[in-house]
CSV table of C-alpha atoms and ligand atoms in Angstrom, one decimal:
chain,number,residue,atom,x,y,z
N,1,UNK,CA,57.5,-28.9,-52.1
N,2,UNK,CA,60.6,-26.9,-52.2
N,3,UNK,CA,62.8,-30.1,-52.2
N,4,UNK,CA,62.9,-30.7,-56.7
N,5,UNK,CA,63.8,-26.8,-56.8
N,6,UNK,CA,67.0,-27.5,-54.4
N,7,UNK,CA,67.9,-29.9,-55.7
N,8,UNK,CA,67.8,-28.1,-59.1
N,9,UNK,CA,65.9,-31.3,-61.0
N,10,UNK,CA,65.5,-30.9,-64.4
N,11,UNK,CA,62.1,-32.1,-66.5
N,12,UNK,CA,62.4,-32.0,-70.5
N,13,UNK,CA,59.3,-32.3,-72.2
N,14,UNK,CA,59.7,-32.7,-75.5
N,15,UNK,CA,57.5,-33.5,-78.4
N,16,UNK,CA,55.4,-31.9,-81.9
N,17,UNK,CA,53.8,-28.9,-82.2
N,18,UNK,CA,49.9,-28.7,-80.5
N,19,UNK,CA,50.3,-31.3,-78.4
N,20,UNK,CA,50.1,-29.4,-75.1
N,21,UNK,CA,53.6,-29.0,-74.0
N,22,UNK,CA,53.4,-25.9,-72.6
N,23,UNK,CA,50.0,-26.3,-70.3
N,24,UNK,CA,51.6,-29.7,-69.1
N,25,UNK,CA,54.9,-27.5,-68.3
N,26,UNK,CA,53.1,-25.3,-66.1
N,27,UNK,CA,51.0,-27.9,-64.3
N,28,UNK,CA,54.2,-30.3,-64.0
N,29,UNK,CA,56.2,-27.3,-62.6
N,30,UNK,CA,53.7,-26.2,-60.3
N,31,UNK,CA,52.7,-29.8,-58.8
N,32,UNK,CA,56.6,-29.8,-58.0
N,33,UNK,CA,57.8,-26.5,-57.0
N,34,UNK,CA,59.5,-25.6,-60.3
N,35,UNK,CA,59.3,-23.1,-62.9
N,36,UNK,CA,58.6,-23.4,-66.4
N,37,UNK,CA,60.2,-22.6,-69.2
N,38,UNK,CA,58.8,-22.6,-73.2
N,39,UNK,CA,61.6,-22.9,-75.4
N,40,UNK,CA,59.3,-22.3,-78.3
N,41,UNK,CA,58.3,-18.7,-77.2
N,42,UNK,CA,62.1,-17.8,-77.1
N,43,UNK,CA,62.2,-19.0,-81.0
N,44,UNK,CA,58.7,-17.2,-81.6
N,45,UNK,CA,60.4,-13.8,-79.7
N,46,UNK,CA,63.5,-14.0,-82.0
N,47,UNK,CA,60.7,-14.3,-85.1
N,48,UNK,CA,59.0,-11.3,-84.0
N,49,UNK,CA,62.0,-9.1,-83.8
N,50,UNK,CA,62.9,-10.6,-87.5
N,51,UNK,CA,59.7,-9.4,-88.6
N,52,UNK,CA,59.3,-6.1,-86.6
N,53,UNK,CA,63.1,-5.0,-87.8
N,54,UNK,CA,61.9,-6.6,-91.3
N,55,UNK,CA,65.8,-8.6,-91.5
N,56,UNK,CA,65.7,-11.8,-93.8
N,57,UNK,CA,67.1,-14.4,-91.9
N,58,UNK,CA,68.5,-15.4,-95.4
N,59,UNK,CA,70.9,-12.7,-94.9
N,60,UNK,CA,73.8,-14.2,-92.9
N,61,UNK,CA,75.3,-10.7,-92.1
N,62,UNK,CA,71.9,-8.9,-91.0
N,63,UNK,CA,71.1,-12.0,-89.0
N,64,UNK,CA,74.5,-11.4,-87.1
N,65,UNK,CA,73.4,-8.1,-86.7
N,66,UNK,CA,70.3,-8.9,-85.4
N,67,UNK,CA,71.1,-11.6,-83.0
N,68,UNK,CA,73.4,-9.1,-81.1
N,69,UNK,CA,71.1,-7.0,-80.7
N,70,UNK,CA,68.6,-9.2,-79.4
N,71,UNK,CA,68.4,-10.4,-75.5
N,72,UNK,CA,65.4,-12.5,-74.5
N,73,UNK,CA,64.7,-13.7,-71.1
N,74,UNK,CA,62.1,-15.6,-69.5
N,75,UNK,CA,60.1,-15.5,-66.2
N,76,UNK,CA,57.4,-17.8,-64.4
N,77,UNK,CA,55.1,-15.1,-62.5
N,78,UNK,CA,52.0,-16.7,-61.1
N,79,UNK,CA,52.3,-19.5,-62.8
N,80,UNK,CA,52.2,-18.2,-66.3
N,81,UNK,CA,55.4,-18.2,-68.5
N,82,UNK,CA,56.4,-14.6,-69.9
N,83,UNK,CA,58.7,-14.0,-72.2
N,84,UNK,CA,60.5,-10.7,-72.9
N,85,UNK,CA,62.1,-9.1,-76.1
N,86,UNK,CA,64.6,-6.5,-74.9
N,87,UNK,CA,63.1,-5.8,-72.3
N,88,UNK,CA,59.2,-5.6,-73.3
N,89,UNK,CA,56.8,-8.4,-72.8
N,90,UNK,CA,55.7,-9.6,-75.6
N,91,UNK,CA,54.0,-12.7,-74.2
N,92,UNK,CA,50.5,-12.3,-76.6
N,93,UNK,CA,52.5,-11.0,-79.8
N,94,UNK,CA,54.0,-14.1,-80.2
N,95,UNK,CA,51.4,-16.1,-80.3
N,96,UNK,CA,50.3,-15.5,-83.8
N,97,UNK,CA,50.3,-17.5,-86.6
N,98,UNK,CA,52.7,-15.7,-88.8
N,99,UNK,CA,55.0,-15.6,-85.8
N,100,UNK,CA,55.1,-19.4,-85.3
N,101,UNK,CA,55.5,-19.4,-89.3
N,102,UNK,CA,58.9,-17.6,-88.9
N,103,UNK,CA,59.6,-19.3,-85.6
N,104,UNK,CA,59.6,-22.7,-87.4
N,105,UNK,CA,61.5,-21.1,-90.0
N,106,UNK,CA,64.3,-19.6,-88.1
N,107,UNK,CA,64.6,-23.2,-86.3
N,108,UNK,CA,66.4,-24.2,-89.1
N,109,UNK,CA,69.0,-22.1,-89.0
N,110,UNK,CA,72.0,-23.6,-87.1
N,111,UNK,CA,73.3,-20.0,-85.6
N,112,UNK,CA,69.7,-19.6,-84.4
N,113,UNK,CA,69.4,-22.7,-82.3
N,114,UNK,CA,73.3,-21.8,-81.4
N,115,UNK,CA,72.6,-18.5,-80.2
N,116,UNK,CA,69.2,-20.0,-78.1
N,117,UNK,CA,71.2,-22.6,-76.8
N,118,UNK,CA,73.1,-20.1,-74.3
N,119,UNK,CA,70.1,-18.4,-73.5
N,120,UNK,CA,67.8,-22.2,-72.9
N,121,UNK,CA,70.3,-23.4,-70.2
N,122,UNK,CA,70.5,-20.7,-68.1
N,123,UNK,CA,66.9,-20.6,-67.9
N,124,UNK,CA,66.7,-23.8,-66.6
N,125,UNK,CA,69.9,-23.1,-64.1
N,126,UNK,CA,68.6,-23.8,-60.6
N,127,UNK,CA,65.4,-26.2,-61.8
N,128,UNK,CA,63.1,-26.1,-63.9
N,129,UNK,CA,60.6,-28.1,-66.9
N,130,UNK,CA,61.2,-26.8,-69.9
N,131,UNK,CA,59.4,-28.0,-72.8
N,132,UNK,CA,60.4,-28.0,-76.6
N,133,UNK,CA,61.9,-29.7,-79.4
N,134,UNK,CA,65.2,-30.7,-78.8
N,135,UNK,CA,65.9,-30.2,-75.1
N,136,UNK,CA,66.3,-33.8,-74.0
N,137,UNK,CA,68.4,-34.4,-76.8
N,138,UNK,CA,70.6,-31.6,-77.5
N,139,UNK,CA,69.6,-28.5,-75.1
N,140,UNK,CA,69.4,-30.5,-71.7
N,141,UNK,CA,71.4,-33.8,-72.4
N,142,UNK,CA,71.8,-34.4,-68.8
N,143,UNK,CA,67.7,-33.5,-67.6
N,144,UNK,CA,66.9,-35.7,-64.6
N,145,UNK,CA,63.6,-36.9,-66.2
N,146,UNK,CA,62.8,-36.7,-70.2
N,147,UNK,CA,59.6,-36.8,-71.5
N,148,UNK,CA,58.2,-37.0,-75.1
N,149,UNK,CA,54.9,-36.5,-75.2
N,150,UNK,CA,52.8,-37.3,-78.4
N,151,UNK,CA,49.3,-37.1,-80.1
N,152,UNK,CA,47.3,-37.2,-83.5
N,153,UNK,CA,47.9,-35.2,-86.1
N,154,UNK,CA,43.8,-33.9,-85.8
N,155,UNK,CA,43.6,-34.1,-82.0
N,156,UNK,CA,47.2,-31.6,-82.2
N,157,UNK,CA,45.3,-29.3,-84.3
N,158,UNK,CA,42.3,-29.4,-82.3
N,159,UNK,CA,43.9,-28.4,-79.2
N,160,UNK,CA,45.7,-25.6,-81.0
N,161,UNK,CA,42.6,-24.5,-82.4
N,162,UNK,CA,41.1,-24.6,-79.0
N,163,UNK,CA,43.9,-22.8,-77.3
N,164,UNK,CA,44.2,-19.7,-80.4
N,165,UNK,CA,40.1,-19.3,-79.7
N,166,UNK,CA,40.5,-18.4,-76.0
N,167,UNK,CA,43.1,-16.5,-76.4
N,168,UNK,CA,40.2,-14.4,-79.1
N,169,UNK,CA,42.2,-15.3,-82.1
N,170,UNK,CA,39.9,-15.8,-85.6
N,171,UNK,CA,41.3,-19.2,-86.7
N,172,UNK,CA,39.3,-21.8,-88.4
N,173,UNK,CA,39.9,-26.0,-87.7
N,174,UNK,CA,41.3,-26.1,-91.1
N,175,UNK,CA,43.6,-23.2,-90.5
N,176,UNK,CA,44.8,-24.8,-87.5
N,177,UNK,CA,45.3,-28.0,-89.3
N,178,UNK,CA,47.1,-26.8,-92.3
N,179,UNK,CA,49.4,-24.8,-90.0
N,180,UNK,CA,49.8,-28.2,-87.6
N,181,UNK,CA,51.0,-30.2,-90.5
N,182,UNK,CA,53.1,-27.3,-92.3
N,183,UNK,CA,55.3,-27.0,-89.0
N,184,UNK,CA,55.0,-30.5,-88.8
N,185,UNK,CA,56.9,-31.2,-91.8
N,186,UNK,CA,59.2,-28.3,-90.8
N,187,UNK,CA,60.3,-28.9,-88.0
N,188,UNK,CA,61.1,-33.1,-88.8
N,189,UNK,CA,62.1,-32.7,-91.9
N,190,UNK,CA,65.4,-30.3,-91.4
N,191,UNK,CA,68.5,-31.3,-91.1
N,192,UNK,CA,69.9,-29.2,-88.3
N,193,UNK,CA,68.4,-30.6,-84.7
N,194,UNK,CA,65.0,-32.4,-86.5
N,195,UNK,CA,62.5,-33.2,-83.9
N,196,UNK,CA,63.5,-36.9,-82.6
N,197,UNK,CA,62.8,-38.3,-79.0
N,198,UNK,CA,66.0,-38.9,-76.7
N,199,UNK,CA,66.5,-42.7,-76.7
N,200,UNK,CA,66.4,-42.2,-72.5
N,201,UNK,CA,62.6,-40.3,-72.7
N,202,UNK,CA,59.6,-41.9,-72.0
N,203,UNK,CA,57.1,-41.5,-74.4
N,204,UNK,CA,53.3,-40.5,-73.8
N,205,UNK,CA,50.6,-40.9,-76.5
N,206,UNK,CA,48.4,-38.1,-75.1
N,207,UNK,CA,45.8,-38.2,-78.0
N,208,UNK,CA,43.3,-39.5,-75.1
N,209,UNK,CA,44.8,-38.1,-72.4
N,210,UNK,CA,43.3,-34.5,-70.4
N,211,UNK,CA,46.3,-31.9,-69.8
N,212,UNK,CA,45.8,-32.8,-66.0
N,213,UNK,CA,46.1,-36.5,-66.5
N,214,UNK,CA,49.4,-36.1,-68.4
N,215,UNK,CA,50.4,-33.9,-65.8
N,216,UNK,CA,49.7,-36.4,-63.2
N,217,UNK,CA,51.5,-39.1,-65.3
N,218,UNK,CA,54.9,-36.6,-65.4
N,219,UNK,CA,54.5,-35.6,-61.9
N,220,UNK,CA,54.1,-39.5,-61.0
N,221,UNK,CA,56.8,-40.3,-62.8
N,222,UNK,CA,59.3,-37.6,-61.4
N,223,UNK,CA,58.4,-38.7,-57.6
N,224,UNK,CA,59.1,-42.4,-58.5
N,225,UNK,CA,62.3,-41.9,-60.1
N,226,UNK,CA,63.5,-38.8,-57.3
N,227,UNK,CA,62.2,-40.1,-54.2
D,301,DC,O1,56.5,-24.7,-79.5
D,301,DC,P1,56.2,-23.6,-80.4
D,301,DC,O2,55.2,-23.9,-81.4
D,301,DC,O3,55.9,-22.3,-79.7
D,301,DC,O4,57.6,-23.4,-81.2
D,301,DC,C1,57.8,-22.5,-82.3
D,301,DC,C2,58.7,-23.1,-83.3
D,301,DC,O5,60.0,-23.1,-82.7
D,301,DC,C3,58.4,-24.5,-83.8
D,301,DC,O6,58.0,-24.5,-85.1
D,301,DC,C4,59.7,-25.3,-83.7
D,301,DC,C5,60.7,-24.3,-83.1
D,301,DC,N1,61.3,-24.9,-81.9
D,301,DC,C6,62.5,-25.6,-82.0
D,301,DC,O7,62.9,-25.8,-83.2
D,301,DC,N2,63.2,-26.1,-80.9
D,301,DC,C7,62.7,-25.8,-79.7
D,301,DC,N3,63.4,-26.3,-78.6
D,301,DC,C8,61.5,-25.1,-79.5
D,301,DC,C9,60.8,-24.7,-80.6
């Protein structure tokens, strides 16, 4: 079990928004000893100290500011991923809605994704699968095993919807949908880093597909190539 974590293997999941990355992350990691990492929640922790410090990523000289006085950090406890804002957790608070607004926002910005690179590869130092946008492509060029994982605009924004509702949030389908398809176009549509799959990734429609059965596939996968 401990053999993929020695060996420091790599997984990149990649792929859009609401397609499951992050549950797949953590079952993939813990079917193979690693740990998980969300790339996502380091953009949506960055968001939240935008908003909380109210600085207008517009403003290239506050943004400096603010990004050296940010430090964000990561760790898989029990199997759940927690990410930290100077120190705090701040795990639920970036969960929101406004804060994925300004995540996909900030995502644009080319110092952003500079400044998150640093922070993205040592998180994976040592092994790990880490899901987001860009890792097979631009984060983790040299990941032992890409995946791209994909799904239906309306089956995307049913699972978000599902996933906000457990977690007690007040979100309606069409909420969830609008917000699906607002990133959507956000996060494809920019020039810097647009969300493309690495030529070398395997791709997964996972519109049919449980979170456990793409799991598996992944998991499958990772033993037949790393024997
Ligand atoms: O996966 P998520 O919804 O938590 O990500 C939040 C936003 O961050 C999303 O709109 C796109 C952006 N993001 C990115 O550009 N690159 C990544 N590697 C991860 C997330």
């Amino acid at each position: 079990m401990a053999k993929y974590k020695d060996m420091g293997i790599v997984v990149a999941i990649d792929g859009p928004s609401g397609v499951g990355k992050t549950t797949v992350a953590r079952l993939v990691a813990d079917k193979l000893g690693l740990k998980a990492v969300s790339t996502g929640a380091l953009y949506r922790a960055l968001a939240l100290y935008l908003l909380k410090t109210g600085v207008n990523p517009a403003n290239d000289m506050a943004l400096d500011v603010a990004l050296r006085n940010v430090e964000l950090d990561q760790q898989y406890i029990d199997g759940r991923i927690r990410t930290f804002l100077n120190g705090e957790d701040v795990t639920e608070e970036i969960e929101s809605v406004e804060v994925g607004a300004m995540a996909s926002k900030i995502a644009a910005i080319p110092k952003v994704r500079e400044f998150l690179l640093d922070v993205q590869r040592r998180l994976a130092e040592g092994g790990a699968v880490v899901e987001g946008r860009d890792i097979g492509t631009v984060v983790l060029p040299e990941a032992n095993v890409k995946v791209f994982l994909d799904a239906s605009t309306g089956e995307r924004a049913r699972r978000r919807y599902e996933q906000l509702r457990a977690e007690g949030m007040n979100i309606s389908y069409e909420q969830a949908l609008e917000d699906i398809r607002r990133r959507d176009f956000r996060d494809a549509s920019r020039d810097v880093a647009p969300l493309r799959r690495a030529p070398d990734a395997i791709y997964i429609d996972t519109t049919h597909m449980t979170a456990e059965e793409v799991a598996n596939r992944i998991t499958k996968l990772v033993k037949e190539l790393i024997p």
